[in-house]
PDB file of C-alpha atoms in Angstrom:
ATOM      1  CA  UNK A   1     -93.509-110.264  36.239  1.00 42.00           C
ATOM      2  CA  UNK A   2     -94.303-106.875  34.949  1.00 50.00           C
ATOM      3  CA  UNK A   3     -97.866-108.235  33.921  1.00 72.00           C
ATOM      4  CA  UNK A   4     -98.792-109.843  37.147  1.00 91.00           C
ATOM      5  CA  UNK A   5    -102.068-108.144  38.546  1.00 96.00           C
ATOM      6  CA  UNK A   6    -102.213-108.780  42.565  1.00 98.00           C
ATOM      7  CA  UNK A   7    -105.939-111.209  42.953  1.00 98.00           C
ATOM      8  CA  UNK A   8    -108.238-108.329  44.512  1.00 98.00           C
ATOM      9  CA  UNK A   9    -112.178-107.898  45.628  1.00 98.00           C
ATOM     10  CA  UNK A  10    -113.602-104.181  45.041  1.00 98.00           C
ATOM     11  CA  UNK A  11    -115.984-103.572  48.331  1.00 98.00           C
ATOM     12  CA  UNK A  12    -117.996-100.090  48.048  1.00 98.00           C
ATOM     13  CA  UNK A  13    -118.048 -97.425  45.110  1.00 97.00           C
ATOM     14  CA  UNK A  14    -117.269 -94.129  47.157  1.00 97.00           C
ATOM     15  CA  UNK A  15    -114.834 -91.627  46.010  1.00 97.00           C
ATOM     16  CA  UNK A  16    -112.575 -92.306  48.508  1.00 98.00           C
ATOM     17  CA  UNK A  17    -109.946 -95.321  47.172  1.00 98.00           C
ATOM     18  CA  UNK A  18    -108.378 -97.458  49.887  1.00 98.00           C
ATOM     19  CA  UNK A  19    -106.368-100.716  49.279  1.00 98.00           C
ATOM     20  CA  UNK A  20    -106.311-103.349  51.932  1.00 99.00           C
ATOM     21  CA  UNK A  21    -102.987-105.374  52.184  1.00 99.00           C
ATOM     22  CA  UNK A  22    -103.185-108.619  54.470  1.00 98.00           C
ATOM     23  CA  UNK A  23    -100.153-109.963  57.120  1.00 98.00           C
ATOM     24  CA  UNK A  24     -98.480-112.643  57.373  1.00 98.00           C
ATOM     25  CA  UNK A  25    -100.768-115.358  58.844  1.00 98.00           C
ATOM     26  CA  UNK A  26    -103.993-114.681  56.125  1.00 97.00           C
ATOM     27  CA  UNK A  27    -104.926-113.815  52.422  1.00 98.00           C
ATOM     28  CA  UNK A  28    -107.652-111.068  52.008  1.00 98.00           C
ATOM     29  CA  UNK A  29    -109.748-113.049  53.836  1.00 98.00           C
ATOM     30  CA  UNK A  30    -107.926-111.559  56.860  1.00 98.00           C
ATOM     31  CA  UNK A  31    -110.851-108.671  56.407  1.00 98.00           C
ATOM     32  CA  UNK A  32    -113.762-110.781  56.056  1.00 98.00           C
ATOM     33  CA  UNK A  33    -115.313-109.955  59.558  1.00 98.00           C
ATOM     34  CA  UNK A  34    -115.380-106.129  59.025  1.00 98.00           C
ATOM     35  CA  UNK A  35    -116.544-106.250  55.138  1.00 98.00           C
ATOM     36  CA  UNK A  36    -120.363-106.132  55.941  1.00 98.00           C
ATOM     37  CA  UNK A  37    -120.198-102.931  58.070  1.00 98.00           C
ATOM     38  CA  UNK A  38    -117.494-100.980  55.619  1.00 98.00           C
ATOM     39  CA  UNK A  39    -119.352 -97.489  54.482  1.00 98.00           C
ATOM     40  CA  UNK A  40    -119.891 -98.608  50.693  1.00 98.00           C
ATOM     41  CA  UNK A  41    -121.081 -95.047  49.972  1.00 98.00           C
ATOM     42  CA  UNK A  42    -117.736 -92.841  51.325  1.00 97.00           C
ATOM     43  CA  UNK A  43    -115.143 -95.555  50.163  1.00 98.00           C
ATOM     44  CA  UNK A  44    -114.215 -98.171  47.578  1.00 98.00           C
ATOM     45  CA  UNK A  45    -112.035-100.829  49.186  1.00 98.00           C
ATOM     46  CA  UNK A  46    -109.747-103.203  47.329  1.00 98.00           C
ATOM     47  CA  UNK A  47    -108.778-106.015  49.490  1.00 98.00           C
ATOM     48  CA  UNK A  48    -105.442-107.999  47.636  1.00 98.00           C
ATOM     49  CA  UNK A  49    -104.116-110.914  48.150  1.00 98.00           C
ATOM     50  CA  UNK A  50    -100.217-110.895  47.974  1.00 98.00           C
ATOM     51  CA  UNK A  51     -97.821-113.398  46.329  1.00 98.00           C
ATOM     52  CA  UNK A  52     -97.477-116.495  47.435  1.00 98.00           C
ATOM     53  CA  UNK A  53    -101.166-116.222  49.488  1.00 98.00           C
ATOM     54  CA  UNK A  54    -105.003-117.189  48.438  1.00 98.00           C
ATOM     55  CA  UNK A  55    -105.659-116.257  44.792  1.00 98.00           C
ATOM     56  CA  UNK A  56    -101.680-115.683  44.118  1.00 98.00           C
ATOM     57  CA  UNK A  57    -101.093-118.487  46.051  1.00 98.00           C
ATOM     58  CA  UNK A  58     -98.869-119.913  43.285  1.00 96.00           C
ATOM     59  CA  UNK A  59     -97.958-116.682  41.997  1.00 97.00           C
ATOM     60  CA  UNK A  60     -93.774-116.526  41.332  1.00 97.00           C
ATOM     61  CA  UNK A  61     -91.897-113.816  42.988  1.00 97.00           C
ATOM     62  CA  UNK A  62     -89.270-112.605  45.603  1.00 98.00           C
ATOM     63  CA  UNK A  63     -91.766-112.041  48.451  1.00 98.00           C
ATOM     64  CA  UNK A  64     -90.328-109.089  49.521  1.00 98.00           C
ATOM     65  CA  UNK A  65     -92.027-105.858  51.006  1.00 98.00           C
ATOM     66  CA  UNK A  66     -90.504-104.143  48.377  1.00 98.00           C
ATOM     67  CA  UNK A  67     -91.994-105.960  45.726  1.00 98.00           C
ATOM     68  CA  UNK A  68     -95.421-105.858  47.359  1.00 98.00           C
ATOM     69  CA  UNK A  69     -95.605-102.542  47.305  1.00 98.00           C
ATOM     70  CA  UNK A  70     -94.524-102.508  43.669  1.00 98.00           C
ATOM     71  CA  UNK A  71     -97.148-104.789  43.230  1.00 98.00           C
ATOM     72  CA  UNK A  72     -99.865-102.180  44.865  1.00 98.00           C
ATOM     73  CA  UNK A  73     -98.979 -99.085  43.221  1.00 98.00           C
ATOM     74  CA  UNK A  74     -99.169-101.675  39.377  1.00 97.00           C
ATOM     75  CA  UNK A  75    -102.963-102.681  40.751  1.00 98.00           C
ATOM     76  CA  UNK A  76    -103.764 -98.752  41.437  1.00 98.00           C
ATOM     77  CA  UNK A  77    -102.445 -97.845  38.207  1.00 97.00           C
ATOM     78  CA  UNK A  78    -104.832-100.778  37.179  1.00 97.00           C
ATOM     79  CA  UNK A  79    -107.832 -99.535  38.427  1.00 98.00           C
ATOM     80  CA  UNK A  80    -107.172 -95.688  37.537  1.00 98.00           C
ATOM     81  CA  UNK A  81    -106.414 -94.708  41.055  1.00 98.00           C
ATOM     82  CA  UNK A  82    -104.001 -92.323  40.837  1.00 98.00           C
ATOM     83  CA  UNK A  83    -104.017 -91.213  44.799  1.00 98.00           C
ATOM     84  CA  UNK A  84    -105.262 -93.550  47.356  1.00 98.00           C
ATOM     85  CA  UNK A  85    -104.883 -94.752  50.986  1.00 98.00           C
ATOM     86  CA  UNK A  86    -103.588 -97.765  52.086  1.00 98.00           C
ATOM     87  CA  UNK A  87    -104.592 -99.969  55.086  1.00 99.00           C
ATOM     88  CA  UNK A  88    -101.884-103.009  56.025  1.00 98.00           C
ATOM     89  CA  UNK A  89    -102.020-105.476  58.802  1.00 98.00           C
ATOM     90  CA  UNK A  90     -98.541-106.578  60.627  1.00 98.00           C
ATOM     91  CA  UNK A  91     -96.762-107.853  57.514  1.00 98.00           C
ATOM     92  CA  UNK A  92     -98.890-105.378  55.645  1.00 98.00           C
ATOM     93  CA  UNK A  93     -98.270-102.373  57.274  1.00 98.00           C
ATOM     94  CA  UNK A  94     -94.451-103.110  56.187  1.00 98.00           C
ATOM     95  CA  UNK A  95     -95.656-103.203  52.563  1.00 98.00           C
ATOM     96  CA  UNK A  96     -97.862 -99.927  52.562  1.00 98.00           C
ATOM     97  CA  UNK A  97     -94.917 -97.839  54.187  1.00 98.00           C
ATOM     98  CA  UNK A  98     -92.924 -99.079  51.568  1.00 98.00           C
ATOM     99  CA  UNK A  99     -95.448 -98.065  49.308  1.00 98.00           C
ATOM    100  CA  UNK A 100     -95.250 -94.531  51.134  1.00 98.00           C
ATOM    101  CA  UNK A 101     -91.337 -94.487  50.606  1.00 98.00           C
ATOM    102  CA  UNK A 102     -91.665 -95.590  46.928  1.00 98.00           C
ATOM    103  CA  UNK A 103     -94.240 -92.896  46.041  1.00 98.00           C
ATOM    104  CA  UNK A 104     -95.111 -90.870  48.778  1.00 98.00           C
ATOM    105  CA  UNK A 105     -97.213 -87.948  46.418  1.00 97.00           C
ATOM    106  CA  UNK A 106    -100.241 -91.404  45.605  1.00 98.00           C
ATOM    107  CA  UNK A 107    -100.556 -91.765  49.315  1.00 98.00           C
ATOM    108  CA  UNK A 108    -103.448 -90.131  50.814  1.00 98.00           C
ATOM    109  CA  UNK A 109    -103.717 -91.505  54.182  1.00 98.00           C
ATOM    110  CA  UNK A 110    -102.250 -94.851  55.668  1.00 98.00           C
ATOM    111  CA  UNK A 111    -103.148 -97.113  58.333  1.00 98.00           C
ATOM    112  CA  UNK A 112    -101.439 -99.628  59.883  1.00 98.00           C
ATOM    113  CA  UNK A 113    -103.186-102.201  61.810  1.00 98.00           C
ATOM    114  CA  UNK A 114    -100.463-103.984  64.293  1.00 98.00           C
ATOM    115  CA  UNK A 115     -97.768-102.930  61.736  1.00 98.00           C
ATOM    116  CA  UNK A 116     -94.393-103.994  61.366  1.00 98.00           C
ATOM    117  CA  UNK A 117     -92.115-101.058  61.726  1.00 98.00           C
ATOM    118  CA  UNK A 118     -90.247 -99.916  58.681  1.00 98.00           C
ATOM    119  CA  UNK A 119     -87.217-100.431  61.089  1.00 97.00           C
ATOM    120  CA  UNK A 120     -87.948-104.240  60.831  1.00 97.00           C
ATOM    121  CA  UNK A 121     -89.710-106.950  63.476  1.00 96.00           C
ATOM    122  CA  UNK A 122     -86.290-107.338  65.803  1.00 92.00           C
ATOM    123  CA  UNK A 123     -86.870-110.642  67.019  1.00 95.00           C
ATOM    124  CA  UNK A 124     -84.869-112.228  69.132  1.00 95.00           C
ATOM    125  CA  UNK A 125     -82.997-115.499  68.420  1.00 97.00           C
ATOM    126  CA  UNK A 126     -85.224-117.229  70.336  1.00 96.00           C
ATOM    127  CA  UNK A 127     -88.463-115.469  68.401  1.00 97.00           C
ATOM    128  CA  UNK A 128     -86.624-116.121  65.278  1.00 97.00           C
ATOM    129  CA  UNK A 129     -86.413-119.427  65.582  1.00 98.00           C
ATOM    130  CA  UNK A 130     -90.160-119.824  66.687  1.00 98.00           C
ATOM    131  CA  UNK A 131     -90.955-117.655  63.600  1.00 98.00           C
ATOM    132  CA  UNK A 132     -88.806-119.259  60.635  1.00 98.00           C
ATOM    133  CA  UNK A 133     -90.499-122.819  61.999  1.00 98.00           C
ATOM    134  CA  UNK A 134     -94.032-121.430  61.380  1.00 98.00           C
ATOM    135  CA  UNK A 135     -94.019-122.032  57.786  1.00 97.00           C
ATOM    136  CA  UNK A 136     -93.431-125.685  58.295  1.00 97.00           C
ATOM    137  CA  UNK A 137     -95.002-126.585  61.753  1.00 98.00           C
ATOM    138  CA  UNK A 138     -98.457-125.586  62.906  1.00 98.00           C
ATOM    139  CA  UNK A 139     -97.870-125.873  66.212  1.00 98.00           C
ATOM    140  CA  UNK A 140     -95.409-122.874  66.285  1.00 98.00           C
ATOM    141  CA  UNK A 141     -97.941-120.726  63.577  1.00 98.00           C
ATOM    142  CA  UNK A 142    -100.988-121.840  66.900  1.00 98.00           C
ATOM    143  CA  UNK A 143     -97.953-120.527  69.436  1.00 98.00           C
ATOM    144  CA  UNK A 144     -97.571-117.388  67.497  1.00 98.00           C
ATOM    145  CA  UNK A 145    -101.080-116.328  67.291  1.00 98.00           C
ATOM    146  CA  UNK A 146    -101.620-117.635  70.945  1.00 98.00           C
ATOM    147  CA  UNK A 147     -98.892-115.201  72.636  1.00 98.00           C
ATOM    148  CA  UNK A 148     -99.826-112.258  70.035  1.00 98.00           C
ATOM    149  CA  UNK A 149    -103.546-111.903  71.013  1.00 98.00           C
ATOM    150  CA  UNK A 150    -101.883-111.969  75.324  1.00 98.00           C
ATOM    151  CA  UNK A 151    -103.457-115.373  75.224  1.00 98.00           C
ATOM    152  CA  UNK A 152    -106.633-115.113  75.902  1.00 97.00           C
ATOM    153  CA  UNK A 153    -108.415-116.586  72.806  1.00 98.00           C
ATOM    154  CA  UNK A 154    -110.577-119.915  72.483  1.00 98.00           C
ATOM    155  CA  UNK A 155    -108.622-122.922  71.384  1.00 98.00           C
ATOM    156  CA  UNK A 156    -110.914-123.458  68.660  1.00 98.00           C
ATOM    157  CA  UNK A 157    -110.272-119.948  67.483  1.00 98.00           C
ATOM    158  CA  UNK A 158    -106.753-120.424  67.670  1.00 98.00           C
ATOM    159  CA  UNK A 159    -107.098-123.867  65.573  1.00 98.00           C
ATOM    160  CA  UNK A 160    -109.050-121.932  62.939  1.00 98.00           C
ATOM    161  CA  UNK A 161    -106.623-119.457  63.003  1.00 98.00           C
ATOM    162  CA  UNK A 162    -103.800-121.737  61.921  1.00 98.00           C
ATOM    163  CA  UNK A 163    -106.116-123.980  59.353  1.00 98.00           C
ATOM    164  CA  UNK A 164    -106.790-121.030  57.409  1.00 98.00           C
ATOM    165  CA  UNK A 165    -103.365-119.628  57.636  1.00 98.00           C
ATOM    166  CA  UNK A 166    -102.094-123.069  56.253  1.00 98.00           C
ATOM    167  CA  UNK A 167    -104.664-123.204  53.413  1.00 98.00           C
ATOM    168  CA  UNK A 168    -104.286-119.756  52.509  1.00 98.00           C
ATOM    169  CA  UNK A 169    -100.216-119.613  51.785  1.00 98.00           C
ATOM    170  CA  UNK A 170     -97.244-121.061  50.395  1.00 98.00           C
ATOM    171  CA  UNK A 171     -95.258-122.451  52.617  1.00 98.00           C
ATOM    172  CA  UNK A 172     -92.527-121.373  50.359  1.00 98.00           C
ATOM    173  CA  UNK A 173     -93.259-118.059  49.610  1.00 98.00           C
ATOM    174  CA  UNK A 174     -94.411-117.628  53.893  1.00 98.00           C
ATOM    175  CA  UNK A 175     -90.707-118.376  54.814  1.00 98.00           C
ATOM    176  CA  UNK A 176     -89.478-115.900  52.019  1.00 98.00           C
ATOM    177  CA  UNK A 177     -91.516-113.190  53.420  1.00 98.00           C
ATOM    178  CA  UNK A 178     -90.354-113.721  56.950  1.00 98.00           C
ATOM    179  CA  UNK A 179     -86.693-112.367  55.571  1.00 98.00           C
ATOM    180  CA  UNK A 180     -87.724-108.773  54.237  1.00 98.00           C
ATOM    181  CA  UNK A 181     -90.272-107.875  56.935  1.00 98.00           C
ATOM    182  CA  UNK A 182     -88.603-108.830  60.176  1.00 98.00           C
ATOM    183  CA  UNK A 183     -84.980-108.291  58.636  1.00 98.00           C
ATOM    184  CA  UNK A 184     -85.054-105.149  56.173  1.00 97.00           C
ATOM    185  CA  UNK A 185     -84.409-101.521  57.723  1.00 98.00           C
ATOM    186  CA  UNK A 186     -86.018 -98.962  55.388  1.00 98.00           C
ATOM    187  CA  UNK A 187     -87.263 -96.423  58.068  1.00 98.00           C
ATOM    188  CA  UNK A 188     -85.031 -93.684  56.712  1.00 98.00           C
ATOM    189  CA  UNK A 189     -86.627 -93.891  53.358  1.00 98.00           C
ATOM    190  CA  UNK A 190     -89.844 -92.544  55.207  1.00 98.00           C
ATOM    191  CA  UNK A 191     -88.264 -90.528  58.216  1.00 97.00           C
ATOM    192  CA  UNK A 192     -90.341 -87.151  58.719  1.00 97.00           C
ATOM    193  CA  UNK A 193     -93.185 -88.299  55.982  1.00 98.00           C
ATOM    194  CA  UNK A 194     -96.041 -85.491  55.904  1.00 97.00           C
ATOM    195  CA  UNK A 195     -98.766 -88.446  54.935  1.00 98.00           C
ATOM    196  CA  UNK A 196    -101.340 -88.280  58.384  1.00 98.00           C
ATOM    197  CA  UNK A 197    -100.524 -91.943  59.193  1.00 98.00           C
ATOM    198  CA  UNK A 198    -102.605 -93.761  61.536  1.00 98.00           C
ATOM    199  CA  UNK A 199    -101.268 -96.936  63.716  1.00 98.00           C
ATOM    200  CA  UNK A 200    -103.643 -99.232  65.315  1.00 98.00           C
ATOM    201  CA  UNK A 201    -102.350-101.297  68.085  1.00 98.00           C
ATOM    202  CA  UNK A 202    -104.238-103.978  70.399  1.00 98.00           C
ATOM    203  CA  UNK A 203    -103.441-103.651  74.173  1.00 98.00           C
ATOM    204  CA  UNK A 204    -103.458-107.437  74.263  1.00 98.00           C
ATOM    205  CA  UNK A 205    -100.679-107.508  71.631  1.00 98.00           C
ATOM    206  CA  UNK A 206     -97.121-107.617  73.590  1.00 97.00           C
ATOM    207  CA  UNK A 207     -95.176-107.800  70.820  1.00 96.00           C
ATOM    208  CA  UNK A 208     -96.552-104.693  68.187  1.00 98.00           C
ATOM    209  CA  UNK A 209     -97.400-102.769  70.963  1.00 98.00           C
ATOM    210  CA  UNK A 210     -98.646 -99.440  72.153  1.00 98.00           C
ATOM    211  CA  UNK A 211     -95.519 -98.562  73.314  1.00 98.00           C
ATOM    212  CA  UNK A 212     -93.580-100.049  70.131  1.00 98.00           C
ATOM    213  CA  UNK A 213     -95.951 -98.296  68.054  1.00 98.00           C
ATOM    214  CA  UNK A 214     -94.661 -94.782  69.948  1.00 98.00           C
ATOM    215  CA  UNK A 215     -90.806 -95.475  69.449  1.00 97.00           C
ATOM    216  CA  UNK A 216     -91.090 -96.089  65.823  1.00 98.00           C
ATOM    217  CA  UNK A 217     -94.106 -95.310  64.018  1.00 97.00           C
ATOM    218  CA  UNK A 218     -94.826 -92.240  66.440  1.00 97.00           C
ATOM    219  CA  UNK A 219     -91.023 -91.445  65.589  1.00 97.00           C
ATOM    220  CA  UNK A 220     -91.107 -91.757  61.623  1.00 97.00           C
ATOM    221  CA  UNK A 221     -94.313 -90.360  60.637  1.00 98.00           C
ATOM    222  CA  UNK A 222     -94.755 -86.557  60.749  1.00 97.00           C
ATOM    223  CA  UNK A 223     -98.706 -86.523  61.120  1.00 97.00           C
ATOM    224  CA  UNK A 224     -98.763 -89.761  63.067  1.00 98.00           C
ATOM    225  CA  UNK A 225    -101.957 -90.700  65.509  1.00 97.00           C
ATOM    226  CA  UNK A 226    -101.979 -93.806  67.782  1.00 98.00           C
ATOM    227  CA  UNK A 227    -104.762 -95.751  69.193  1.00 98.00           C
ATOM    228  CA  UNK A 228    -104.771 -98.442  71.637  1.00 98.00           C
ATOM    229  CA  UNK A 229    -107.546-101.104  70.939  1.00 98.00           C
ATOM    230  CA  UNK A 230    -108.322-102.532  74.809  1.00 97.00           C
ATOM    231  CA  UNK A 231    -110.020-105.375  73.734  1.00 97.00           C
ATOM    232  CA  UNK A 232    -108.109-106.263  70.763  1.00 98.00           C
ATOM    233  CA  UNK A 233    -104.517-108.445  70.058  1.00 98.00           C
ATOM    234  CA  UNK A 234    -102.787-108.855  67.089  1.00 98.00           C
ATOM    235  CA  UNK A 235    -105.940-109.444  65.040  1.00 98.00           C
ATOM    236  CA  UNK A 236    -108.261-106.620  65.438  1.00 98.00           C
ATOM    237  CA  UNK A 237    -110.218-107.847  62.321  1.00 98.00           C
ATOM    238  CA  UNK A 238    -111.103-110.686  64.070  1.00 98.00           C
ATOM    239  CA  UNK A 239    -111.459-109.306  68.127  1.00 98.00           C
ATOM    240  CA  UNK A 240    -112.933-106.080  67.436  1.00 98.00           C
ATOM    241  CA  UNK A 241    -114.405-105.533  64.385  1.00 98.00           C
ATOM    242  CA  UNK A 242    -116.743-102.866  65.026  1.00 98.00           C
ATOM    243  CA  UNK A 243    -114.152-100.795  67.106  1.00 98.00           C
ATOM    244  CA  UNK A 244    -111.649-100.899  64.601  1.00 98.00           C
ATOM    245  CA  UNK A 245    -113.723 -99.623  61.558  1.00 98.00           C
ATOM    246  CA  UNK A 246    -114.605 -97.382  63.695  1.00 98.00           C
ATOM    247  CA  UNK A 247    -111.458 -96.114  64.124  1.00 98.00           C
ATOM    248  CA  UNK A 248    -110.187 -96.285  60.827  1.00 98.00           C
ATOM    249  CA  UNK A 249    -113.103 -95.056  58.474  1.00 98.00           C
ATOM    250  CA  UNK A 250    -113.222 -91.907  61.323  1.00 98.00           C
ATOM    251  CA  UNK A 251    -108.991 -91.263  60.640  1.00 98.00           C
ATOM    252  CA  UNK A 252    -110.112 -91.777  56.632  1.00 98.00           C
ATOM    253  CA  UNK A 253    -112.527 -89.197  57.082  1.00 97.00           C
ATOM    254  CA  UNK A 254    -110.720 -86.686  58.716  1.00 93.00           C
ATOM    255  CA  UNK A 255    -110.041 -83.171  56.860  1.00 61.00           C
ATOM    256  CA  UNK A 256    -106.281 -81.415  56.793  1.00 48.00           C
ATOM    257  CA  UNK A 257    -103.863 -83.603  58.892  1.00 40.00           C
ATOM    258  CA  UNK A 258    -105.401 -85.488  60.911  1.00 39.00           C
ATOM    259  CA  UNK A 259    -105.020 -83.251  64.227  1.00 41.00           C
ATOM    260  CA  UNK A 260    -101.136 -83.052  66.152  1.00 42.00           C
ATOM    261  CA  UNK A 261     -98.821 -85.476  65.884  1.00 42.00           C
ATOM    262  CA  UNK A 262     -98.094 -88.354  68.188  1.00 46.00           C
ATOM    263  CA  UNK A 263    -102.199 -88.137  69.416  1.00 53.00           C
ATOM    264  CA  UNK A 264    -102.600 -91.185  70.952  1.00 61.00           C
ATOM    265  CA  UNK A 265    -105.613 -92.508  72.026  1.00 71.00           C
ATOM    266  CA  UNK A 266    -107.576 -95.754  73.904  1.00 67.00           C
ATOM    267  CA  UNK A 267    -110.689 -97.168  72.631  1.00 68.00           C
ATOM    268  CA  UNK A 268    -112.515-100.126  74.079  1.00 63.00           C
ATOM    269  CA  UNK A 269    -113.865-101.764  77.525  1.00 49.00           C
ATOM    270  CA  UNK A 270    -111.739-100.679  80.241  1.00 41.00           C
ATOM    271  CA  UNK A 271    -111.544 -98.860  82.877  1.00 35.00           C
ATOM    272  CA  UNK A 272    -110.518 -95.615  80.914  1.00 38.00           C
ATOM    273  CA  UNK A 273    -113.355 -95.542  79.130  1.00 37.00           C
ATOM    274  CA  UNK A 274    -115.884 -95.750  82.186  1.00 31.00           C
TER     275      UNK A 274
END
């Protein structure tokens, strides 16, 4: 285990070191729409692919958050980075704050896109069951990504959705996962963290929400910022790219702390930002 290096791209060859880390539903892949508008010349991105997903699709493990984020800080050591930030989407965002809690001093910045709270996904029975059949039944992984993007999505966006989800994971390994980020409760492990910690949430999203974002990540992160993507869901990759690099390349950027915390903020076509 101790050998295994996570599958990766390097995007860019700025000074600034990011690693990407993928949800639940996608491999790296889950990036490809905002990789040809990423500023090459600020940042170098690696994009991963976890256990039991795309490259390390057969890859052996406990798919745990845990061990993904042991398996993050093994690929920085990897590739010299000794300080770095980290970007995770949903089942991501669990890993990188668990990458936070494990070594908070190699954390520069963090971003989570739609992330699952360190205080777990508390589904209900009902949403449990929905989410334990995904790994097995595409018609509740279609149902999932349907009601997480408010929906509003093409059905033949939705069925692409679910193809590549299918191709792109163990079904295995998927159901593993679905124990250690919806279950495990490590929020005190990062309670009061000085890292400026960005959340991204998509106002079409009901459950990773704005206001979910506010009583948890708001709560645990010292220097945290919040911004509401209007046009975007659960995916923002996919529904906004361009508003969402935006947005996190600009937070990346930023000098000191990344202004008060708890700023919150709302980005997109609306009627707030007439």
């Amino acid at each position: 285990m101790a050998s295994f290096v996570l599958p990766h791209v390097l995007h860019g060859d700025g000074a600034h070191k990011v690693i990407a880390v993928h949800g639940w539903f996608a491999d790296r892949s889950a990036f490809d729409a905002v990789l040809p508008d990423l500023d090459r010349d600020t940042f170098q991105y690696a994009v991963v692919d976890l256990r039991g997903y795309g490259g390390a699709k057969d890859a052996p493990g406990a798919y745990t958050t845990a061990e993904g984020a042991a398996d993050v800080l093994a690929l920085a050591d990897r590739l010299g980075w000794e300080r770095c930030s980290l970007i995770g989407h949903s089942m991501g965002g669990s890993v990188v704050q668990r990458v936070l809690a494990a070594a908070p001093h190699r954390v520069r910045r963090l971003v989570g896109i739609s992330p699952v709270p360190a205080s777990g996904a508390g589904l209900s029975p009902e949403q449990w069951d929905l989410f334990a059949s995904a790994a097995h039944a595409p018609e509740s992984r279609r149902a999932i990504i349907d009601l997480t993007t408010g929906g509003r999505r093409p059905a033949a966006w939705l069925d692409r959705m679910v193809r590549r989800s299918l191709e792109r994971s163990d079904p295995t390994a998927f159901r593993t996962w679905l124990d250690s980020w919806a279950l495990e409760d490590f929020a005190a492990d990062i309670d009061g963290s000085p890292v400026p910690a960005l959340a991204v949430a998509g106002a079409l999203d009901p459950a990773l929400s704005a206001d979910v974002m506010r009583a948890t990540w708001l709560r645990r992160h010292a220097a945290a910022t919040l911004v509401e993507l209007l046009g975007a869901g659960h995916y923002a990759m996919d529904e906004t790219p361009l508003e969402l690099i935006r947005t996190v390349e600009d937070f990346l950027r930023a000098d000191g702390d990344g202004g008060p915390a708890g700023r919150a903020a709302r980005t997109g076509d609306g009627p707030d930002d007439a």
